[in-house]
mmCIF file of C-alpha atoms in Angstrom:
data_model
loop_
_atom_site.group_PDB
_atom_site.id
_atom_site.type_symbol
_atom_site.label_atom_id
_atom_site.label_comp_id
_atom_site.label_asym_id
_atom_site.label_seq_id
_atom_site.Cartn_x
_atom_site.Cartn_y
_atom_site.Cartn_z
ATOM 1 C CA MET P 1 52.648 60.777 -68.486
ATOM 2 C CA GLU P 2 55.106 63.232 -66.939
ATOM 3 C CA THR P 3 58.821 63.119 -66.216
ATOM 4 C CA ARG P 4 61.219 65.363 -64.368
ATOM 5 C CA VAL P 5 64.179 66.576 -66.442
ATOM 6 C CA CYS P 6 67.468 68.413 -65.792
ATOM 7 C CA ARG P 7 67.371 71.308 -68.262
ATOM 8 C CA LEU P 8 70.280 73.695 -68.736
ATOM 9 C CA TYR P 9 69.501 77.205 -69.971
ATOM 10 C CA GLY P 10 73.054 78.505 -69.978
ATOM 11 C CA GLN P 11 76.113 78.927 -67.786
ATOM 12 C CA GLU P 12 75.263 77.895 -64.200
ATOM 13 C CA ASP P 13 71.541 77.996 -65.024
ATOM 14 C CA LEU P 14 70.198 74.481 -64.473
ATOM 15 C CA LYS P 15 66.583 73.766 -63.524
ATOM 16 C CA ILE P 16 64.655 70.614 -62.647
ATOM 17 C CA GLU P 17 61.451 70.836 -64.669
ATOM 18 C CA THR P 18 58.559 68.655 -65.757
ATOM 19 C CA ASP P 19 57.903 67.445 -69.323
ATOM 20 C CA GLU P 20 55.387 65.213 -70.992
ATOM 21 C CA VAL P 21 56.525 61.762 -72.122
ATOM 22 C CA ARG P 22 54.972 60.183 -75.203
ATOM 23 C CA GLN P 23 54.366 56.474 -75.548
ATOM 24 C CA PRO P 24 56.734 54.633 -77.894
ATOM 25 C CA CYS P 25 55.929 54.502 -81.608
ATOM 26 C CA PRO P 26 56.815 51.486 -83.766
ATOM 27 C CA GLY P 27 60.514 50.696 -83.385
ATOM 28 C CA GLU P 28 60.841 52.680 -80.164
ATOM 29 C CA ALA P 29 61.124 51.936 -76.451
ATOM 30 C CA LEU P 30 60.233 53.818 -73.287
ATOM 31 C CA VAL P 31 63.147 53.753 -70.818
ATOM 32 C CA LYS P 32 62.774 54.383 -67.110
ATOM 33 C CA VAL P 33 66.152 55.990 -66.470
ATOM 34 C CA GLY P 34 67.890 54.757 -63.336
ATOM 35 C CA ARG P 35 71.363 56.299 -63.296
ATOM 36 C CA GLY P 36 73.258 58.938 -65.239
ATOM 37 C CA GLY P 37 76.961 59.746 -65.028
ATOM 38 C CA ILE P 38 78.312 63.286 -65.110
ATOM 39 C CA CYS P 39 80.876 63.696 -67.888
ATOM 40 C CA GLY P 40 83.487 66.388 -68.391
ATOM 41 C CA SER P 41 81.433 67.870 -71.218
ATOM 42 C CA ASP P 42 78.442 68.183 -68.867
ATOM 43 C CA LEU P 43 80.658 70.138 -66.476
ATOM 44 C CA HIS P 44 81.817 72.433 -69.279
ATOM 45 C CA TYR P 45 78.224 73.048 -70.359
ATOM 46 C CA TYR P 46 77.191 73.949 -66.825
ATOM 47 C CA LEU P 47 80.277 75.837 -65.636
ATOM 48 C CA HIS P 48 81.239 77.617 -68.865
ATOM 49 C CA GLY P 49 78.218 77.434 -71.156
ATOM 50 C CA GLY P 50 80.096 75.110 -73.506
ATOM 51 C CA PHE P 51 83.612 74.248 -74.634
ATOM 52 C CA GLY P 52 85.627 75.421 -77.623
ATOM 53 C CA THR P 53 83.250 76.451 -80.377
ATOM 54 C CA VAL P 54 80.409 74.342 -78.930
ATOM 55 C CA ARG P 55 78.094 76.614 -76.956
ATOM 56 C CA VAL P 56 74.709 76.132 -75.292
ATOM 57 C CA LYS P 57 72.492 78.262 -77.528
ATOM 58 C CA GLU P 58 69.106 76.972 -76.419
ATOM 59 C CA PRO P 59 67.704 74.960 -73.470
ATOM 60 C CA ILE P 60 69.157 71.453 -73.390
ATOM 61 C CA ILE P 61 68.463 68.422 -71.215
ATOM 62 C CA MET P 62 71.882 67.299 -70.015
ATOM 63 C CA GLY P 63 73.428 63.854 -69.961
ATOM 64 C CA HIS P 64 74.733 61.200 -72.350
ATOM 65 C CA GLU P 65 75.938 58.510 -69.915
ATOM 66 C CA PHE P 66 72.814 56.763 -68.685
ATOM 67 C CA ALA P 67 71.017 53.464 -68.281
ATOM 68 C CA GLY P 68 67.666 52.232 -67.103
ATOM 69 C CA THR P 69 64.865 49.710 -67.433
ATOM 70 C CA ILE P 70 62.483 49.157 -70.336
ATOM 71 C CA ALA P 71 59.018 50.404 -69.307
ATOM 72 C CA ALA P 72 57.234 49.850 -72.632
ATOM 73 C CA VAL P 73 58.026 48.930 -76.232
ATOM 74 C CA GLY P 74 56.483 50.034 -79.500
ATOM 75 C CA GLU P 75 55.053 47.878 -82.241
ATOM 76 C CA GLY P 76 57.563 45.594 -83.940
ATOM 77 C CA VAL P 77 60.156 45.683 -81.159
ATOM 78 C CA GLU P 78 61.096 42.073 -80.416
ATOM 79 C CA SER P 79 64.648 42.468 -79.072
ATOM 80 C CA LEU P 80 63.479 44.089 -75.822
ATOM 81 C CA LYS P 81 60.806 43.416 -73.243
ATOM 82 C CA VAL P 82 59.442 45.290 -70.251
ATOM 83 C CA GLY P 83 61.820 44.960 -67.321
ATOM 84 C CA ASP P 84 65.018 44.553 -69.349
ATOM 85 C CA LYS P 85 68.003 46.496 -68.018
ATOM 86 C CA VAL P 86 69.606 48.540 -70.782
ATOM 87 C CA GLY P 87 72.389 50.953 -71.460
ATOM 88 C CA VAL P 88 71.446 53.656 -73.956
ATOM 89 C CA ASN P 89 73.930 54.321 -76.753
ATOM 90 C CA PRO P 90 73.995 58.110 -77.307
ATOM 91 C CA SER P 91 75.700 57.740 -80.699
ATOM 92 C CA GLN P 92 73.290 58.198 -83.615
ATOM 93 C CA PRO P 93 75.136 58.123 -86.976
ATOM 94 C CA CYS P 94 73.081 58.585 -90.127
ATOM 95 C CA GLY P 95 74.256 55.369 -91.793
ATOM 96 C CA GLU P 96 74.177 57.060 -95.199
ATOM 97 C CA CYS P 97 77.173 59.405 -95.467
ATOM 98 C CA SER P 98 80.571 58.453 -96.907
ATOM 99 C CA TYR P 99 82.130 57.863 -93.485
ATOM 100 C CA CYS P 100 79.284 55.621 -92.358
ATOM 101 C CA HIS P 101 79.716 53.601 -95.554
ATOM 102 C CA GLU P 102 83.393 53.169 -94.594
ATOM 103 C CA GLY P 103 82.423 51.971 -91.129
ATOM 104 C CA LEU P 104 83.786 55.164 -89.548
ATOM 105 C CA PHE P 105 80.512 55.846 -87.773
ATOM 106 C CA GLN P 106 82.129 58.092 -85.160
ATOM 107 C CA HIS P 107 82.958 60.530 -87.995
ATOM 108 C CA CYS P 108 79.423 60.616 -89.426
ATOM 109 C CA LEU P 109 78.759 63.911 -91.182
ATOM 110 C CA GLU P 110 75.246 64.017 -89.755
ATOM 111 C CA MET P 111 76.010 62.570 -86.310
ATOM 112 C CA LYS P 112 73.402 63.184 -83.648
ATOM 113 C CA PHE P 113 74.749 62.573 -80.161
ATOM 114 C CA ILE P 114 72.371 62.539 -77.201
ATOM 115 C CA GLY P 115 72.955 65.438 -74.818
ATOM 116 C CA SER P 116 75.170 67.373 -77.245
ATOM 117 C CA ALA P 117 75.012 71.096 -78.019
ATOM 118 C CA MET P 118 77.137 70.687 -81.133
ATOM 119 C CA ARG P 119 74.131 71.001 -83.448
ATOM 120 C CA VAL P 120 71.191 73.390 -83.416
ATOM 121 C CA PRO P 121 68.617 72.350 -82.450
ATOM 122 C CA HIS P 122 70.563 70.622 -79.680
ATOM 123 C CA GLU P 123 70.237 66.884 -79.127
ATOM 124 C CA GLN P 124 68.355 66.518 -75.843
ATOM 125 C CA GLY P 125 69.974 64.337 -73.203
ATOM 126 C CA GLY P 126 69.084 61.522 -70.849
ATOM 127 C CA PHE P 127 69.047 63.214 -67.441
ATOM 128 C CA ARG P 128 65.343 62.596 -66.908
ATOM 129 C CA GLU P 129 63.143 59.977 -65.293
ATOM 130 C CA TYR P 130 61.650 58.644 -68.543
ATOM 131 C CA LEU P 131 62.804 58.796 -72.156
ATOM 132 C CA THR P 132 61.273 57.523 -75.401
ATOM 133 C CA ILE P 133 63.970 56.525 -77.863
ATOM 134 C CA LYS P 134 64.747 54.244 -80.803
ATOM 135 C CA ALA P 135 64.856 50.661 -79.576
ATOM 136 C CA GLU P 136 68.102 49.987 -81.453
ATOM 137 C CA GLN P 137 69.900 52.392 -79.127
ATOM 138 C CA CYS P 138 68.926 50.314 -76.092
ATOM 139 C CA ILE P 139 71.574 47.655 -75.460
ATOM 140 C CA LYS P 140 70.436 44.910 -73.098
ATOM 141 C CA GLY P 141 72.666 44.152 -70.128
ATOM 142 C CA GLY P 142 72.985 41.033 -68.040
ATOM 143 C CA ASP P 143 70.264 40.105 -65.563
ATOM 144 C CA ASP P 144 72.660 40.444 -62.638
ATOM 145 C CA THR P 145 74.239 43.663 -63.916
ATOM 146 C CA SER P 146 73.294 46.822 -62.065
ATOM 147 C CA ILE P 147 71.926 49.947 -63.722
ATOM 148 C CA ALA P 148 74.834 51.844 -62.148
ATOM 149 C CA GLU P 149 77.321 49.626 -63.983
ATOM 150 C CA LEU P 150 75.462 49.944 -67.289
ATOM 151 C CA ALA P 151 75.585 53.731 -66.958
ATOM 152 C CA CYS P 152 79.376 53.387 -67.230
ATOM 153 C CA ALA P 153 79.149 51.771 -70.681
ATOM 154 C CA GLU P 154 79.515 55.099 -72.492
ATOM 155 C CA PRO P 155 82.871 56.137 -70.982
ATOM 156 C CA LEU P 156 84.093 52.543 -71.249
ATOM 157 C CA ALA P 157 83.191 52.587 -74.957
ATOM 158 C CA VAL P 158 85.387 55.685 -75.370
ATOM 159 C CA CYS P 159 88.298 53.740 -73.885
ATOM 160 C CA LEU P 160 87.635 50.568 -75.865
ATOM 161 C CA HIS P 161 87.753 52.632 -79.042
ATOM 162 C CA ALA P 162 91.029 54.237 -77.918
ATOM 163 C CA ALA P 163 92.426 50.771 -77.211
ATOM 164 C CA LYS P 164 91.672 49.727 -80.787
ATOM 165 C CA ARG P 165 94.064 52.391 -82.061
ATOM 166 C CA VAL P 166 97.028 50.286 -80.882
ATOM 167 C CA ASP P 167 98.159 46.718 -80.214
ATOM 168 C CA LEU P 168 98.320 46.407 -76.426
ATOM 169 C CA LYS P 169 99.250 42.765 -75.975
ATOM 170 C CA GLY P 170 102.507 42.453 -74.035
ATOM 171 C CA LYS P 171 103.119 46.212 -74.100
ATOM 172 C CA LYS P 172 104.338 48.620 -71.415
ATOM 173 C CA VAL P 173 101.655 51.266 -70.976
ATOM 174 C CA LEU P 174 101.438 54.643 -69.266
ATOM 175 C CA VAL P 175 98.060 56.251 -68.548
ATOM 176 C CA ASN P 176 98.397 59.980 -67.960
ATOM 177 C CA GLY P 177 95.441 61.229 -65.929
ATOM 178 C CA ALA P 178 93.351 59.045 -63.624
ATOM 179 C CA GLY P 179 89.886 60.493 -64.033
ATOM 180 C CA PRO P 180 87.041 58.244 -65.228
ATOM 181 C CA ILE P 181 88.482 57.926 -68.740
ATOM 182 C CA GLY P 182 91.993 57.285 -67.454
ATOM 183 C CA ALA P 183 90.768 54.619 -65.048
ATOM 184 C CA LEU P 184 88.771 52.889 -67.779
ATOM 185 C CA CYS P 185 91.750 53.083 -70.156
ATOM 186 C CA VAL P 186 93.548 51.048 -67.501
ATOM 187 C CA ALA P 187 90.714 48.510 -67.587
ATOM 188 C CA ALA P 188 90.763 48.385 -71.402
ATOM 189 C CA ALA P 189 94.558 48.007 -71.536
ATOM 190 C CA LYS P 190 94.476 45.221 -68.962
ATOM 191 C CA TYR P 191 91.678 43.431 -70.844
ATOM 192 C CA HIS P 192 93.693 43.613 -74.080
ATOM 193 C CA GLY P 193 96.768 42.057 -72.495
ATOM 194 C CA ALA P 194 99.094 44.928 -71.572
ATOM 195 C CA GLU P 195 102.143 43.649 -69.680
ATOM 196 C CA GLU P 196 102.571 46.662 -67.402
ATOM 197 C CA ILE P 197 100.318 49.657 -66.709
ATOM 198 C CA VAL P 198 101.630 52.714 -64.880
ATOM 199 C CA VAL P 199 99.225 55.543 -64.031
ATOM 200 C CA VAL P 200 100.119 59.126 -63.113
ATOM 201 C CA ASP P 201 97.873 61.801 -61.628
ATOM 202 C CA LEU P 202 97.906 64.520 -58.965
ATOM 203 C CA PHE P 203 95.426 63.003 -56.503
ATOM 204 C CA ASP P 204 95.612 59.985 -54.202
ATOM 205 C CA LYS P 205 91.875 59.296 -54.541
ATOM 206 C CA THR P 206 91.910 58.885 -58.311
ATOM 207 C CA LEU P 207 95.123 56.872 -58.196
ATOM 208 C CA ALA P 208 93.635 54.507 -55.624
ATOM 209 C CA VAL P 209 90.775 53.799 -58.030
ATOM 210 C CA ALA P 210 93.232 53.234 -60.881
ATOM 211 C CA ALA P 211 95.102 50.726 -58.723
ATOM 212 C CA GLU P 212 91.880 48.928 -57.832
ATOM 213 C CA ILE P 213 90.861 48.679 -61.466
ATOM 214 C CA GLY P 214 94.165 47.128 -62.557
ATOM 215 C CA ALA P 215 97.167 49.495 -62.619
ATOM 216 C CA SER P 216 100.542 47.866 -61.929
ATOM 217 C CA LYS P 217 101.901 51.056 -60.351
ATOM 218 C CA VAL P 218 100.537 54.540 -59.596
ATOM 219 C CA ILE P 219 102.537 57.763 -59.250
ATOM 220 C CA ASN P 220 101.324 60.958 -57.599
ATOM 221 C CA LEU P 221 103.150 63.666 -59.537
ATOM 222 C CA SER P 222 102.450 66.261 -56.865
ATOM 223 C CA LYS P 223 104.521 64.194 -54.431
ATOM 224 C CA ASN P 224 106.855 61.962 -56.452
ATOM 225 C CA SER P 225 107.467 63.509 -59.868
ATOM 226 C CA GLU P 226 110.949 61.963 -59.959
ATOM 227 C CA ASP P 227 109.323 58.526 -60.198
ATOM 228 C CA LEU P 228 107.968 59.424 -63.640
ATOM 229 C CA ALA P 229 111.217 61.131 -64.646
ATOM 230 C CA SER P 230 113.054 57.827 -64.200
ATOM 231 C CA TYR P 231 111.061 56.382 -67.119
ATOM 232 C CA SER P 232 112.633 58.965 -69.465
ATOM 233 C CA GLU P 233 116.094 57.411 -69.235
ATOM 234 C CA GLY P 234 117.468 55.730 -72.349
ATOM 235 C CA LYS P 235 115.136 57.721 -74.650
ATOM 236 C CA GLY P 236 111.997 56.532 -72.869
ATOM 237 C CA TYR P 237 110.356 53.387 -71.593
ATOM 238 C CA PHE P 238 106.708 53.047 -72.570
ATOM 239 C CA ASP P 239 105.470 51.455 -75.786
ATOM 240 C CA ILE P 240 102.052 53.098 -75.512
ATOM 241 C CA ILE P 241 100.755 56.122 -73.620
ATOM 242 C CA PHE P 242 97.097 57.016 -73.187
ATOM 243 C CA GLU P 243 97.118 60.778 -72.643
ATOM 244 C CA CYS P 244 93.858 61.512 -70.840
ATOM 245 C CA SER P 245 94.532 64.866 -69.175
ATOM 246 C CA ALA P 246 94.922 67.283 -72.119
ATOM 247 C CA ALA P 247 97.057 69.402 -69.768
ATOM 248 C CA GLN P 248 99.892 71.367 -71.347
ATOM 249 C CA PRO P 249 102.558 70.284 -68.804
ATOM 250 C CA ALA P 250 101.612 66.654 -69.386
ATOM 251 C CA ILE P 251 102.518 66.772 -73.072
ATOM 252 C CA ALA P 252 106.202 67.331 -72.314
ATOM 253 C CA ASN P 253 106.121 64.507 -69.760
ATOM 254 C CA VAL P 254 104.619 61.940 -72.096
ATOM 255 C CA PHE P 255 107.008 62.766 -74.941
ATOM 256 C CA GLN P 256 109.889 62.239 -72.525
ATOM 257 C CA ALA P 257 108.508 58.905 -71.309
ATOM 258 C CA ILE P 258 107.567 57.368 -74.677
ATOM 259 C CA ARG P 259 110.198 55.133 -76.271
ATOM 260 C CA PRO P 260 111.305 55.628 -79.902
ATOM 261 C CA GLN P 261 108.562 54.624 -82.343
ATOM 262 C CA GLY P 262 106.113 54.322 -79.463
ATOM 263 C CA THR P 263 102.518 55.513 -79.747
ATOM 264 C CA ILE P 264 100.741 58.225 -77.793
ATOM 265 C CA VAL P 265 96.944 57.893 -77.977
ATOM 266 C CA GLN P 266 95.423 61.305 -77.341
ATOM 267 C CA VAL P 267 92.134 60.735 -75.537
ATOM 268 C CA GLY P 268 91.855 63.967 -73.528
ATOM 269 C CA VAL P 269 90.683 67.078 -75.391
ATOM 270 C CA THR P 270 91.240 70.797 -74.940
ATOM 271 C CA GLY P 271 91.944 73.893 -77.014
ATOM 272 C CA ASP P 272 95.112 74.603 -78.971
ATOM 273 C CA MET P 273 98.429 73.879 -77.265
ATOM 274 C CA THR P 274 102.125 73.612 -78.059
ATOM 275 C CA PHE P 275 104.018 70.333 -78.326
ATOM 276 C CA PRO P 276 107.688 69.267 -78.684
ATOM 277 C CA MET P 277 107.902 68.799 -82.455
ATOM 278 C CA ASN P 278 111.625 68.026 -82.415
ATOM 279 C CA MET P 279 111.010 65.161 -80.002
ATOM 280 C CA LEU P 280 108.065 63.921 -82.086
ATOM 281 C CA VAL P 281 110.369 63.737 -85.112
ATOM 282 C CA GLY P 282 113.560 62.684 -83.331
ATOM 283 C CA LYS P 283 111.946 59.755 -81.522
ATOM 284 C CA GLU P 284 109.660 58.905 -84.469
ATOM 285 C CA VAL P 285 106.676 59.041 -82.152
ATOM 286 C CA ASN P 286 103.230 58.064 -83.391
ATOM 287 C CA TRP P 287 100.751 60.550 -81.899
ATOM 288 C CA VAL P 288 97.202 59.520 -82.745
ATOM 289 C CA GLY P 289 93.810 60.841 -81.759
ATOM 290 C CA SER P 290 90.808 58.852 -80.591
ATOM 291 C CA GLN P 291 87.278 60.136 -81.154
ATOM 292 C CA ARG P 292 84.197 58.736 -79.398
ATOM 293 C CA PHE P 293 82.965 55.257 -80.450
ATOM 294 C CA HIS P 294 80.004 53.484 -81.992
ATOM 295 C CA PRO P 295 80.125 49.650 -82.139
ATOM 296 C CA GLU P 296 82.219 49.750 -78.968
ATOM 297 C CA TYR P 297 79.137 50.706 -76.940
ATOM 298 C CA ALA P 298 77.598 47.260 -77.346
ATOM 299 C CA GLU P 299 81.012 45.750 -76.609
ATOM 300 C CA ALA P 300 81.187 47.792 -73.404
ATOM 301 C CA VAL P 301 77.784 46.538 -72.243
ATOM 302 C CA ALA P 302 78.824 42.953 -73.013
ATOM 303 C CA LEU P 303 82.125 43.259 -71.123
ATOM 304 C CA ILE P 304 80.430 44.834 -68.120
ATOM 305 C CA SER P 305 77.704 42.190 -68.127
ATOM 306 C CA SER P 306 80.185 39.311 -68.416
ATOM 307 C CA LYS P 307 82.272 40.811 -65.564
ATOM 308 C CA ASP P 308 85.336 40.781 -67.824
ATOM 309 C CA ILE P 309 85.680 44.460 -66.929
ATOM 310 C CA ASP P 310 84.622 45.674 -63.501
ATOM 311 C CA VAL P 311 83.570 49.340 -63.647
ATOM 312 C CA LYS P 312 82.243 49.547 -60.093
ATOM 313 C CA PRO P 313 85.441 51.020 -58.589
ATOM 314 C CA ILE P 314 85.098 54.245 -60.607
ATOM 315 C CA ILE P 315 81.650 55.043 -59.137
ATOM 316 C CA THR P 316 82.623 57.115 -56.109
ATOM 317 C CA ASP P 317 79.508 59.245 -55.512
ATOM 318 C CA VAL P 318 75.740 58.996 -56.093
ATOM 319 C CA PHE P 319 73.226 61.830 -55.642
ATOM 320 C CA PRO P 320 69.439 61.909 -56.050
ATOM 321 C CA LEU P 321 67.924 63.954 -58.864
ATOM 322 C CA GLU P 322 66.905 66.665 -56.410
ATOM 323 C CA SER P 323 70.600 67.181 -55.579
ATOM 324 C CA VAL P 324 71.936 67.346 -59.139
ATOM 325 C CA LEU P 325 73.783 70.606 -58.380
ATOM 326 C CA ASP P 326 75.542 68.892 -55.489
ATOM 327 C CA ALA P 327 76.465 66.101 -57.905
ATOM 328 C CA ILE P 328 77.976 68.616 -60.324
ATOM 329 C CA ASN P 329 79.940 70.265 -57.526
ATOM 330 C CA ALA P 330 81.246 66.871 -56.407
ATOM 331 C CA ALA P 331 82.288 65.996 -59.947
ATOM 332 C CA THR P 332 84.419 69.146 -60.172
ATOM 333 C CA ASP P 333 86.499 68.068 -57.164
ATOM 334 C CA ARG P 334 88.915 65.495 -58.573
ATOM 335 C CA SER P 335 90.657 65.153 -55.234
ATOM 336 C CA LYS P 336 87.571 63.382 -53.886
ATOM 337 C CA SER P 337 85.587 61.978 -56.820
ATOM 338 C CA VAL P 338 86.080 59.915 -59.963
ATOM 339 C CA LYS P 339 82.686 59.116 -61.516
ATOM 340 C CA VAL P 340 79.712 60.890 -59.991
ATOM 341 C CA GLN P 341 76.265 59.528 -60.848
ATOM 342 C CA VAL P 342 72.760 60.910 -60.470
ATOM 343 C CA GLU P 343 69.972 58.535 -59.430
ATOM 344 C CA PHE P 344 66.679 59.179 -61.229
ATOM 345 C CA SER P 345 64.388 56.434 -59.965
#
């Protein structure tokens, strides 16, 4: 059996090729991939050959946000059947290291993450028509849940994990950056009972999606920066800020807007940057990081399937496999797109 795959050889060197697909062994499942979402890391791999110290050193099939339908199951697999719609959890902790024993699976010392170039050999991704994988990574969605929605479970899991870093109930929240992660942080904050959710970004398109998904107020900083500045009065307003942009100018803004002893959850990532240490100390700000997820993936699938969180508004563009380069180009234009997906079958 053959499958088409999206294989990256290096910076701006992506080819659609054909591979053989093996039938599932005991404990495995064959997934007919339906949709895959383009993540920021995928863009860095394609546009820059990597990010930070992570570089594409050998050919890698892209993609870690994807979902599909079970096409076959191996011996002993009873939790899945042919035709089931599934999201595929890209997180593969070893289960044996000290962090796994503590339940900190996202910090596994031997973590294998689908579609990641962090290790050599690279972990091959899910941008392909068919994939054979461990059945335990296939999380069944609801019968009336679309494959497109299930493909959003991975970024939603990132945001659900970030939401667990704080107590959101009754809190005033700012989300800085309204890309896919920012929009889904809005959804997670709303689900966990935030009282007020303000979102800031530079583009009307992304802010419109944030409003649709549950923001109380949106502010376009390129047009109305004074609206955010007003929240800095009286030492700050927000109890919690999800910083999703990782942009240097944003750091000063969020430290101005956070109230004393408030918490900034750093979700966006970048290289080294400077930050206002005196304000961190003077306002007793809690600045915490949030790294990936693991159990939150199954939670994301459940929340999407139950309709408790509606991810459909973030899906702004869909391209066929043959037009994957057009999909990548669309995903780089944040003035027009939020989540761009590729359709595989």
